[in-house]
Amino acid sequence: MTAIMALCCSELWRGCTQAVTLEVKEGNSTCIKAELSALLFITYTTFNSTSNVSTSLPDSTSVDAASSSCGAAGRPPWLVAVFGSGHALGLSFAKNGSFYSITNLTVQYNLSDTSLFPQSNGSGVVTVVSSSVGIWAPINTTYRCASPTTIRAGGAAITFSAMRLEAYMPGNDLSPTESVCAADQTTTTTAPPTPTTTAAPAPTPPATPATGVFSVTNSSGTVCLLAKMGLQLNVSYVSQSQNKTVQELVNVNPNLTVTSGSCGGTTASLVLTQQTTTLNFTFSMNSTTSKYHLSGINLLANWSDMTAPFSASNTSLDYLRSTLGRSYMCNTEQTLLVVPAFSLNAFRLQVQPFGVTSSQFAAAEECQLDQDQMLIPIIVGAALAGLVLIILIAYLIGRKRSHAGYQTI
């Protein structure tokens, strides 16, 4: 694994935003490449109150070879960058159908670094994780977002800008075909004398959606599908009032939702209708393997500010995979990519579209994200421990050599 730095400023690294190029390699092949600027903002406690510090990735940042991975041996693709005195930034990737995405962002910061955290009343490494990243692109394309994108994790926030990124790369260079983030998408107005271009603002996240319990019954009145989840729609559309593309996050309110659907031997559907919005889930089961998954999502929306009704559909998805006779559960927030203009954020999710008995969920199979939440601190912590050990050994060797230069007279 290698890291290459391209500096955009000559100041000291704290508070200075600079472009960094990071590559994860397997042999001579590059599988992950990221060009970005990143500014970290961290709140920590001091002996008397709380304090804030901001810092960017320095030119000494390197990709940790032991923790980074192209996804072999059942591990997800990982890019782990280490910098400063025991700090790290990790990005975990996954792909579903024709899309890839960042599934987890991990930040580790060392409160024992007094140059960065003066008067901290804590010590040691703090790990925070966000699984609500919202960065994705079609396979074999480069994700590009010049606009600032802020992701919050615990007491930390990281703002990316000037980002170009690709995972599952077929070659060693970023694809010339780009998937542009919603904030960079522009609409040119025709007002005289000169057309103007306006970028769409990033959406303001609403409160976490309430968890609803939804069920579908068959012709005999027996519950055949169960779902418990909080849902948030992430939609990009052309605004009538602003005459440009905007990105909006809308929570699904379980108390205002009408539930319908159907159950079959190998296909089941859950339809949620809330005023001018209809969300349709389609589940499919393989009768040979007794495995089921979410195979399709369809959204129809006609909101007041839309220039035209919004429609998005994808029937080749592969989400929420589980086994007949069990439910699928994921407490970690996850983003289900549908099309570039629409994704669905799911919270505290449990679903069983087949084999429901006594109107109760069966034993659950946990999602990989829940399992990764436990693995991430262990992997990155081990990498930092190895880095500290290397520094200690180098210090002892250097000290021994310096003593060797003195002779007794």
Tab-separated table of C-alpha atoms in Angstrom, residues 119-283:
chain	number	residue	atom	x	y	z
A	119	GLN	CA	-4.951	20.112	28.826
A	120	SER	CA	-7.032	17.055	27.920
A	121	ASN	CA	-8.347	15.276	30.996
A	122	GLY	CA	-8.344	11.992	29.091
A	123	SER	CA	-5.636	9.859	27.542
A	124	GLY	CA	-5.342	7.046	25.057
A	125	VAL	CA	-7.015	6.474	21.723
A	126	VAL	CA	-10.696	7.322	21.108
A	127	THR	CA	-12.528	5.562	18.263
A	128	VAL	CA	-15.685	6.944	16.649
A	129	VAL	CA	-17.562	5.389	13.723
A	130	SER	CA	-20.164	6.668	11.281
A	131	SER	CA	-22.102	4.307	9.039
A	132	SER	CA	-24.124	7.145	7.489
A	133	VAL	CA	-21.642	8.388	4.911
A	134	GLY	CA	-23.743	8.815	1.765
A	135	ILE	CA	-20.863	8.445	-0.694
A	136	TRP	CA	-21.496	6.053	-3.581
A	137	ALA	CA	-21.090	5.710	-7.333
A	138	PRO	CA	-21.698	3.166	-10.095
A	139	ILE	CA	-19.008	0.520	-10.526
A	140	ASN	CA	-16.170	1.566	-12.891
A	141	THR	CA	-16.816	5.267	-12.314
A	142	THR	CA	-15.029	7.867	-10.190
A	143	TYR	CA	-16.977	9.597	-7.421
A	144	ARG	CA	-16.301	13.338	-7.618
A	145	CYS	CA	-17.356	16.035	-5.154
A	146	ALA	CA	-15.557	19.365	-5.052
A	147	SER	CA	-18.082	20.818	-2.584
A	148	PRO	CA	-17.455	20.375	1.154
A	149	THR	CA	-19.116	17.266	2.594
A	150	THR	CA	-19.275	16.950	6.388
A	151	ILE	CA	-19.729	13.601	8.128
A	152	ARG	CA	-20.226	13.408	11.884
A	153	ALA	CA	-19.075	10.553	14.087
A	154	GLY	CA	-19.412	10.834	17.846
A	155	GLY	CA	-17.589	13.945	19.059
A	156	ALA	CA	-15.782	14.364	15.742
A	157	ALA	CA	-16.703	15.758	12.345
A	158	ILE	CA	-14.706	15.406	9.160
A	159	THR	CA	-15.193	17.653	6.150
A	160	PHE	CA	-14.057	16.314	2.779
A	161	SER	CA	-13.570	18.581	-0.212
A	162	ALA	CA	-11.996	18.340	-3.672
A	163	MET	CA	-12.706	14.604	-3.492
A	164	ARG	CA	-12.152	12.099	-6.295
A	165	LEU	CA	-12.423	8.460	-5.254
A	166	GLU	CA	-12.889	4.997	-6.710
A	167	ALA	CA	-13.004	1.473	-5.244
A	168	TYR	CA	-13.055	-1.908	-7.002
A	169	MET	CA	-10.884	-0.349	-9.699
A	170	PRO	CA	-10.367	-2.306	-12.951
A	171	GLY	CA	-7.088	-0.433	-13.614
A	172	ASN	CA	-4.484	1.621	-11.782
A	173	ASP	CA	-5.927	5.035	-12.661
A	174	LEU	CA	-9.202	6.678	-11.690
A	175	SER	CA	-11.906	6.137	-14.265
A	176	PRO	CA	-12.446	9.097	-16.637
A	177	THR	CA	-16.195	8.506	-16.247
A	178	GLU	CA	-17.312	10.452	-13.191
A	179	SER	CA	-20.339	10.268	-10.898
A	180	VAL	CA	-20.844	13.807	-9.600
A	181	CYS	CA	-22.323	14.416	-6.139
A	182	ALA	CA	-25.611	16.283	-5.847
A	183	ALA	CA	-23.925	19.364	-4.345
A	184	ASP	CA	-21.801	19.737	-7.484
A	185	GLN	CA	-24.660	19.264	-9.914
A	186	THR	CA	-25.500	22.609	-11.484
A	187	THR	CA	-28.317	24.136	-13.463
A	188	THR	CA	-27.674	27.012	-15.830
A	189	THR	CA	-30.352	29.705	-15.874
A	190	THR	CA	-31.298	31.533	-19.088
A	191	ALA	CA	-31.889	34.955	-17.567
A	192	PRO	CA	-30.154	37.711	-19.566
A	193	PRO	CA	-27.568	38.959	-20.035
A	194	THR	CA	-25.390	35.995	-19.030
A	195	PRO	CA	-26.455	32.512	-17.890
A	196	THR	CA	-25.462	31.788	-14.290
A	197	THR	CA	-24.600	28.486	-12.674
A	198	THR	CA	-25.696	27.654	-9.124
A	199	ALA	CA	-24.624	24.634	-7.090
A	200	ALA	CA	-27.179	22.731	-5.031
A	201	PRO	CA	-26.641	23.057	-1.260
A	202	ALA	CA	-26.095	20.023	0.917
A	203	PRO	CA	-29.291	18.950	2.698
A	204	THR	CA	-29.832	19.668	6.388
A	205	PRO	CA	-30.269	16.299	8.106
A	206	PRO	CA	-33.638	16.034	9.898
A	207	ALA	CA	-34.030	14.237	13.194
A	208	THR	CA	-33.560	10.477	13.189
A	209	PRO	CA	-36.796	8.949	11.846
A	210	ALA	CA	-39.179	7.237	14.220
A	211	THR	CA	-39.232	3.442	14.176
A	212	GLY	CA	-42.406	1.967	12.743
A	213	VAL	CA	-43.766	-1.568	12.804
A	214	PHE	CA	-45.358	-2.638	9.508
A	215	SER	CA	-47.110	-5.890	8.622
A	216	VAL	CA	-48.834	-7.523	5.668
A	217	THR	CA	-51.571	-10.130	6.005
A	218	ASN	CA	-52.666	-12.809	3.548
A	219	SER	CA	-56.204	-13.587	2.407
A	220	SER	CA	-56.938	-15.502	5.606
A	221	GLY	CA	-55.901	-12.573	7.809
A	222	THR	CA	-52.633	-14.177	8.961
A	223	VAL	CA	-49.536	-11.967	9.183
A	224	CYS	CA	-47.139	-13.097	6.444
A	225	LEU	CA	-44.649	-10.202	6.389
A	226	LEU	CA	-43.182	-8.226	9.288
A	227	ALA	CA	-40.945	-5.155	9.229
A	228	LYS	CA	-39.690	-2.829	11.953
A	229	MET	CA	-37.561	0.133	10.874
A	230	GLY	CA	-37.021	3.873	10.662
A	231	LEU	CA	-36.816	5.168	7.087
A	232	GLN	CA	-35.354	8.311	5.556
A	233	LEU	CA	-35.637	9.234	1.867
A	234	ASN	CA	-32.616	10.893	0.227
A	235	VAL	CA	-33.863	12.391	-3.050
A	236	SER	CA	-32.270	14.726	-5.615
A	237	TYR	CA	-34.775	16.569	-7.813
A	238	VAL	CA	-35.219	19.837	-9.719
A	239	SER	CA	-36.772	22.455	-7.451
A	240	GLN	CA	-39.501	24.611	-8.968
A	241	SER	CA	-38.859	27.541	-6.624
A	242	GLN	CA	-35.055	27.488	-6.884
A	243	ASN	CA	-34.755	26.359	-10.520
A	244	LYS	CA	-31.914	23.986	-9.727
A	245	THR	CA	-31.237	20.485	-8.502
A	246	VAL	CA	-31.621	20.139	-4.736
A	247	GLN	CA	-31.057	17.221	-2.398
A	248	GLU	CA	-33.638	16.640	0.312
A	249	LEU	CA	-33.820	14.249	3.255
A	250	VAL	CA	-37.383	13.310	4.242
A	251	ASN	CA	-38.330	11.062	7.142
A	252	VAL	CA	-41.117	8.518	6.762
A	253	ASN	CA	-43.626	9.072	9.578
A	254	PRO	CA	-45.077	5.686	10.664
A	255	ASN	CA	-48.138	7.404	12.152
A	256	LEU	CA	-49.075	8.880	8.755
A	257	THR	CA	-48.281	5.784	6.714
A	258	VAL	CA	-50.766	3.349	5.190
A	259	THR	CA	-49.390	-0.187	4.818
A	260	SER	CA	-50.291	-2.684	2.111
A	261	GLY	CA	-48.576	-5.471	0.184
A	262	SER	CA	-48.743	-9.111	-0.768
A	263	CYS	CA	-47.165	-12.461	0.094
A	264	GLY	CA	-46.286	-15.350	-2.165
A	265	GLY	CA	-44.154	-18.451	-2.252
A	266	THR	CA	-41.090	-16.755	-3.745
A	267	THR	CA	-42.102	-13.070	-3.906
A	268	ALA	CA	-43.431	-10.663	-1.293
A	269	SER	CA	-44.020	-6.923	-1.308
A	270	LEU	CA	-44.416	-4.156	1.258
A	271	VAL	CA	-45.995	-0.878	0.127
A	272	LEU	CA	-45.858	2.233	2.327
A	273	THR	CA	-47.984	5.217	1.315
A	274	GLN	CA	-47.697	8.617	2.981
A	275	GLN	CA	-49.798	11.340	1.366
A	276	THR	CA	-48.065	12.053	-1.996
A	277	THR	CA	-45.282	9.490	-1.489
A	278	THR	CA	-45.387	5.739	-2.199
A	279	LEU	CA	-42.473	3.452	-1.319
A	280	ASN	CA	-42.562	-0.155	-2.557
A	281	PHE	CA	-40.244	-2.966	-1.368
A	282	THR	CA	-40.018	-6.258	-3.280
A	283	PHE	CA	-38.483	-9.345	-1.657
